[in-house]
Amino acid sequence: MEIRSFYPQPRLLMGPGPSDVSDRVLSALSRPTIGHLDPDFIFLMDEIKLLLQYAFQTDNALTLPVSAPGSAGMETVFVNLIEPGDKVVVCRNGAFGERMRENVVRCGGHAVMVDSKWGEAVQLDQLERALDDNPDAVAVAAVHAETSTGVCSDVQAIATLADKHNCLSIIDAVTSLGGIPVKVDEWGIDAIYSGTQKCLSCVPGLSPVSFNDKAVQRITARKHPVQSWFLDLNLVIGYWGKGSQTGGKRSYHHTAPVNNLYALHESLLMLKEETLSASWQRHQLNHQALKAGIECLGLSFAVSADVRLPQLNTINVPEGVNEAQLRQQLLNDWQIEIGAGLGDLAGKVWRIGLMGHSASQPKVLTLISALAACLVAQGGSVDSLAAVKSATKVYESAGN
Amino acid sequence: MEIRSFYPQPRLLMGPGPSDVSDRVLSALSRPTIGHLDPDFIFLMDEIKLLLQYAFQTDNALTLPVSAPGSAGMETVFVNLIEPGDKVVVCRNGAFGERMRENVVRCGGHAVMVDSKWGEAVQLDQLERALDDNPDAVAVAAVHAETSTGVCSDVQAIATLADKHNCLSIIDAVTSLGGIPVKVDEWGIDAIYSGTQKCLSCVPGLSPVSFNDKAVQRITARKHPVQSWFLDLNLVIGYWGKGSQTGGKRSYHHTAPVNNLYALHESLLMLKEETLSASWQRHQLNHQALKAGIECLGLSFAVSADVRLPQLNTINVPEGVNEAQLRQQLLNDWQIEIGAGLGDLAGKVWRIGLMGHSASQPKVLTLISALAACLVAQGGSVDSLAAVKSATKVYESAGN
């Protein structure tokens, strides 16, 4: 078998992630590799911490990117905060709530589940009942933006409830960070993790995390050692430093993914230049335009408007349409990737991501045209131009 | 604080890793990101598996890159193979043997240590005694190329001893793969892990691993679930596939670091084009040239010739020379990074890496000239030109 250099076909990434990565970030990614203990690199690490604090809206000293994808960020939070025998209330309204439960159990913890249907937000009254019934719980875990369903839960209220019941709040912000407001300090979130390949539009492979003092106290007061050596924050802190305390001294823990950190720095810098509020508005605007367009095509949302994520749109597959065939055609003819449904929603929905660099007018208009063409190819009767026009109107009213 | 785009100063990376990354690999790294379930990406994954099988000299179906740096590859091997209560004989002759012990303990295992001095190879008679004394041991763990000392241990003999005592052999090949012979099948190694940022000259962030059928059987017969969700091979296999059995079907586990995998593919392809034996010879040749040059400068090796690694040279700091100041001058004046000593060797040695793309004549000659200048700056009296000449002679006799 002859193997040659790999040149990917350029795609429009409008699925559940990764999202399109800008040339600016790709260019940063490919700058020459330097050592992970190089003074210049230590300087870069300090800037990344500052930029992450801005993205998370926090002053938490323990704010850093874990050297592996979002799933490892999730695991970092659980293995450091949860000890064997700990009871954790886990809110599950999709695939990533289930993954949180898996993490609790593998840490030797006991998970009390607060279940909502796929496609619904976490029910606060249910959560409160679970907390009342389990006064010995030590933490509440919930997903802010459920990537499997496109649902936004009220994590500010969840964090408040957790605090009221003397629990730490653990929040999954993989798909929310940069796309919708995430205000760690103002909302009183104790521990949070995210990913780089969603609304930050960086390459996949890193997972930003942040812990407040209450969470750090829990880590330092552990009775059992952290089960993971690689993710043990007591060791990672020695390399990344815990704010000003380290005085610039760094000790080797593992070889950091140097080039990925160049890219993260650049993508966070772009977010800072745009500002968080402008980024949130951009995601919302593109969502509204997509909504106008697809509703004109006769498509509908699987999630009710009050809990709908702008950056992840779950669209019902209409009667008589072959969902896999349509995705295939989008990929083959238009080079556009959208996502399939997961779990309870498999075969029933498409997941359209408008994340980071993918949340832009030309991409949304292209997607609407492409969807129209694919629906027509399956015998549908839709007005492509009208759909594009109604989306365009949304941009125009916003002054774009 | 104003933050700007980061442009690293170009360094010659001649420390213990990362090594210099070629333009070809950096260029592959920065190609447009595509989805981790894209059919083109699945195709790339299959090729990466084939290329890794070549690099490891194995037909093992379970051969893949873990989505995180080498330390996570180490952890992948231990959390999947070791169950609570298992006894593991760990050979410790440097920092990475100690890290293996840490991993065993964090998996709930019991580590029986076979200790050698830092700077010496694993003693086979000691290992055999430990195995005789511990017939209930289930595995033997050893480091092939100790990055902390520059020592090569005979892992073929270690694997044979392990097998004779009904133990699995677990080998750390982070610094050896691509630089010196690593023959997984021929040597009967059961489980092995490596890193991408050493002799493969790829960016840091991935860890190739390989398991033979005996190791896989142990994983599938586990009584306790793997403590890490992210590194659980039972789940990872669903995404990467276990050879031909999967028939091309892949299920989502985590978002793969897509761009890093482009880079790994390219660096492995370069290795295949050069061939393994030519790469081993190149590392050896550059080591011999460095040796000629630095001995001419009056420097000596900390490790005896029979167990010396060509790709990681541990050099004694001469009496009266400030080791940190010399490294600082190399970095500031010459943009060259070399490594400090670790642990028992801190302050006593320098670690000079000739790994992958850094193992080349112009770089070795530059380093010799730079070392000479820095020694002179500290009051030494050395003949720079003579040192360069004797290194050049080594290349000439090899027909370079």
mmCIF file of N, CA and C in Angstrom, chain A residues 54-106:
data_model
loop_
_atom_site.group_PDB
_atom_site.id
_atom_site.type_symbol
_atom_site.label_atom_id
_atom_site.label_comp_id
_atom_site.label_asym_id
_atom_site.label_seq_id
_atom_site.Cartn_x
_atom_site.Cartn_y
_atom_site.Cartn_z
ATOM 1 N N TYR A 54 -10.080 35.869 31.023
ATOM 2 C CA TYR A 54 -11.042 36.743 30.351
ATOM 3 C C TYR A 54 -12.183 35.919 29.744
ATOM 4 N N ALA A 55 -11.840 34.845 29.031
ATOM 5 C CA ALA A 55 -12.868 34.034 28.369
ATOM 6 C C ALA A 55 -13.861 33.471 29.384
ATOM 7 N N PHE A 56 -13.337 33.023 30.535
ATOM 8 C CA PHE A 56 -14.196 32.441 31.575
ATOM 9 C C PHE A 56 -14.802 33.523 32.485
ATOM 10 N N GLN A 57 -14.379 34.769 32.324
ATOM 11 C CA GLN A 57 -14.817 35.849 33.213
ATOM 12 C C GLN A 57 -14.548 35.487 34.669
ATOM 13 N N THR A 58 -13.291 35.250 34.957
ATOM 14 C CA THR A 58 -12.924 34.831 36.302
ATOM 15 C C THR A 58 -11.565 35.392 36.699
ATOM 16 N N ASP A 59 -11.376 35.515 37.994
ATOM 17 C CA ASP A 59 -10.047 35.842 38.520
ATOM 18 C C ASP A 59 -9.361 34.599 39.078
ATOM 19 N N ASN A 60 -9.968 33.440 38.912
ATOM 20 C CA ASN A 60 -9.383 32.215 39.471
ATOM 21 C C ASN A 60 -7.925 32.052 39.063
ATOM 22 N N ALA A 61 -7.050 31.909 40.065
ATOM 23 C CA ALA A 61 -5.631 31.693 39.781
ATOM 24 C C ALA A 61 -5.440 30.352 39.072
ATOM 25 N N LEU A 62 -6.213 29.349 39.471
ATOM 26 C CA LEU A 62 -6.054 28.020 38.870
ATOM 27 C C LEU A 62 -6.921 27.919 37.608
ATOM 28 N N THR A 63 -6.417 28.527 36.552
ATOM 29 C CA THR A 63 -7.084 28.566 35.248
ATOM 30 C C THR A 63 -6.036 28.204 34.216
ATOM 31 N N LEU A 64 -6.216 27.115 33.518
ATOM 32 C CA LEU A 64 -5.184 26.641 32.579
ATOM 33 C C LEU A 64 -5.798 25.680 31.570
ATOM 34 N N PRO A 65 -5.087 25.431 30.467
ATOM 35 C CA PRO A 65 -5.568 24.444 29.515
ATOM 36 C C PRO A 65 -4.946 23.072 29.798
ATOM 37 N N VAL A 66 -5.788 22.064 29.998
ATOM 38 C CA VAL A 66 -5.306 20.687 30.125
ATOM 39 C C VAL A 66 -4.790 20.234 28.757
ATOM 40 N N SER A 67 -3.688 19.454 28.769
ATOM 41 C CA SER A 67 -3.005 19.073 27.520
ATOM 42 C C SER A 67 -3.668 17.908 26.790
ATOM 43 N N ALA A 68 -4.969 17.967 26.618
ATOM 44 C CA ALA A 68 -5.708 16.897 25.948
ATOM 45 C C ALA A 68 -7.128 17.405 25.692
ATOM 46 N N PRO A 69 -7.895 16.703 24.839
ATOM 47 C CA PRO A 69 -9.225 17.208 24.464
ATOM 48 C C PRO A 69 -10.204 17.323 25.638
ATOM 49 N N GLY A 70 -11.363 17.928 25.347
ATOM 50 C CA GLY A 70 -12.394 18.221 26.344
ATOM 51 C C GLY A 70 -12.734 17.077 27.290
ATOM 52 N N SER A 71 -12.761 15.858 26.781
ATOM 53 C CA SER A 71 -13.080 14.711 27.644
ATOM 54 C C SER A 71 -12.071 14.588 28.769
ATOM 55 N N ALA A 72 -10.834 14.943 28.483
ATOM 56 C CA ALA A 72 -9.796 14.882 29.510
ATOM 57 C C ALA A 72 -9.957 16.049 30.482
ATOM 58 N N GLY A 73 -10.495 17.168 30.002
ATOM 59 C CA GLY A 73 -10.793 18.284 30.900
ATOM 60 C C GLY A 73 -11.877 17.873 31.885
ATOM 61 N N MET A 74 -12.917 17.203 31.362
ATOM 62 C CA MET A 74 -13.969 16.676 32.239
ATOM 63 C C MET A 74 -13.348 15.763 33.295
ATOM 64 N N GLU A 75 -12.494 14.855 32.830
ATOM 65 C CA GLU A 75 -11.898 13.890 33.761
ATOM 66 C C GLU A 75 -10.996 14.589 34.785
ATOM 67 N N THR A 76 -10.302 15.629 34.356
ATOM 68 C CA THR A 76 -9.454 16.397 35.274
ATOM 69 C C THR A 76 -10.275 16.924 36.451
ATOM 70 N N VAL A 77 -11.439 17.497 36.121
ATOM 71 C CA VAL A 77 -12.278 18.066 37.168
ATOM 72 C C VAL A 77 -12.746 16.973 38.130
ATOM 73 N N PHE A 78 -13.209 15.855 37.604
ATOM 74 C CA PHE A 78 -13.765 14.819 38.478
ATOM 75 C C PHE A 78 -12.693 14.103 39.295
ATOM 76 N N VAL A 79 -11.570 13.724 38.658
ATOM 77 C CA VAL A 79 -10.572 12.962 39.436
ATOM 78 C C VAL A 79 -9.933 13.814 40.527
ATOM 79 N N ASN A 80 -9.900 15.128 40.333
ATOM 80 C CA ASN A 80 -9.310 15.982 41.350
ATOM 81 C C ASN A 80 -10.287 16.344 42.468
ATOM 82 N N LEU A 81 -11.575 16.451 42.132
ATOM 83 C CA LEU A 81 -12.543 16.914 43.133
ATOM 84 C C LEU A 81 -13.261 15.785 43.850
ATOM 85 N N ILE A 82 -13.389 14.637 43.214
ATOM 86 C CA ILE A 82 -14.208 13.560 43.784
ATOM 87 C C ILE A 82 -13.328 12.470 44.393
ATOM 88 N N GLU A 83 -13.651 12.070 45.604
ATOM 89 C CA GLU A 83 -12.922 10.975 46.256
ATOM 90 C C GLU A 83 -13.839 9.760 46.364
ATOM 91 N N PRO A 84 -13.257 8.594 46.560
ATOM 92 C CA PRO A 84 -14.081 7.391 46.715
ATOM 93 C C PRO A 84 -15.135 7.594 47.805
ATOM 94 N N GLY A 85 -16.347 7.206 47.522
ATOM 95 C CA GLY A 85 -17.433 7.319 48.503
ATOM 96 C C GLY A 85 -18.201 8.629 48.416
ATOM 97 N N ASP A 86 -17.678 9.618 47.688
ATOM 98 C CA ASP A 86 -18.374 10.905 47.569
ATOM 99 C C ASP A 86 -19.685 10.749 46.799
ATOM 100 N N LYS A 87 -20.677 11.480 47.256
ATOM 101 C CA LYS A 87 -21.962 11.478 46.548
ATOM 102 C C LYS A 87 -22.058 12.739 45.681
ATOM 103 N N VAL A 88 -22.387 12.562 44.419
ATOM 104 C CA VAL A 88 -22.478 13.686 43.490
ATOM 105 C C VAL A 88 -23.842 13.662 42.803
ATOM 106 N N VAL A 89 -24.523 14.799 42.820
ATOM 107 C CA VAL A 89 -25.786 14.904 42.088
ATOM 108 C C VAL A 89 -25.465 15.292 40.645
ATOM 109 N N VAL A 90 -25.822 14.420 39.709
ATOM 110 C CA VAL A 90 -25.484 14.649 38.305
ATOM 111 C C VAL A 90 -26.766 14.921 37.512
ATOM 112 N N CYS A 91 -26.799 16.057 36.849
ATOM 113 C CA CYS A 91 -27.935 16.404 35.998
ATOM 114 C C CYS A 91 -27.686 15.813 34.616
ATOM 115 N N ARG A 92 -28.624 14.987 34.150
ATOM 116 C CA ARG A 92 -28.402 14.304 32.874
ATOM 117 C C ARG A 92 -29.556 14.605 31.926
ATOM 118 N N ASN A 93 -29.271 15.385 30.893
ATOM 119 C CA ASN A 93 -30.286 15.653 29.863
ATOM 120 C C ASN A 93 -29.696 15.465 28.472
ATOM 121 N N GLY A 94 -28.724 14.541 28.387
ATOM 122 C CA GLY A 94 -28.096 14.257 27.098
ATOM 123 C C GLY A 94 -26.846 13.414 27.302
ATOM 124 N N ALA A 95 -26.069 13.268 26.224
ATOM 125 C CA ALA A 95 -24.927 12.351 26.238
ATOM 126 C C ALA A 95 -23.840 12.785 27.215
ATOM 127 N N PHE A 96 -23.672 14.092 27.395
ATOM 128 C CA PHE A 96 -22.534 14.544 28.192
ATOM 129 C C PHE A 96 -22.826 14.528 29.692
ATOM 130 N N GLY A 97 -24.109 14.598 30.053
ATOM 131 C CA GLY A 97 -24.492 14.356 31.446
ATOM 132 C C GLY A 97 -24.209 12.902 31.811
ATOM 133 N N GLU A 98 -24.496 11.996 30.884
ATOM 134 C CA GLU A 98 -24.206 10.575 31.110
ATOM 135 C C GLU A 98 -22.700 10.362 31.279
ATOM 136 N N ARG A 99 -21.915 11.085 30.494
ATOM 137 C CA ARG A 99 -20.468 10.937 30.593
ATOM 138 C C ARG A 99 -19.959 11.429 31.950
ATOM 139 N N MET A 100 -20.621 12.467 32.487
ATOM 140 C CA MET A 100 -20.282 12.942 33.830
ATOM 141 C C MET A 100 -20.547 11.836 34.856
ATOM 142 N N ARG A 101 -21.682 11.150 34.715
ATOM 143 C CA ARG A 101 -21.993 10.056 35.631
ATOM 144 C C ARG A 101 -20.893 8.994 35.577
ATOM 145 N N GLU A 102 -20.492 8.620 34.357
ATOM 146 C CA GLU A 102 -19.412 7.645 34.157
ATOM 147 C C GLU A 102 -18.160 8.066 34.929
ATOM 148 N N ASN A 103 -17.842 9.357 34.843
ATOM 149 C CA ASN A 103 -16.657 9.866 35.524
ATOM 150 C C ASN A 103 -16.784 9.745 37.044
ATOM 151 N N VAL A 104 -17.942 10.097 37.563
ATOM 152 C CA VAL A 104 -18.148 10.000 39.017
ATOM 153 C C VAL A 104 -17.935 8.561 39.478
ATOM 154 N N VAL A 105 -18.549 7.624 38.748
ATOM 155 C CA VAL A 105 -18.477 6.217 39.139
ATOM 156 C C VAL A 105 -17.033 5.714 39.068
ATOM 157 N N ARG A 106 -16.308 6.118 38.018
ATOM 158 C CA ARG A 106 -14.921 5.638 37.893
ATOM 159 C C ARG A 106 -13.995 6.241 38.944
#
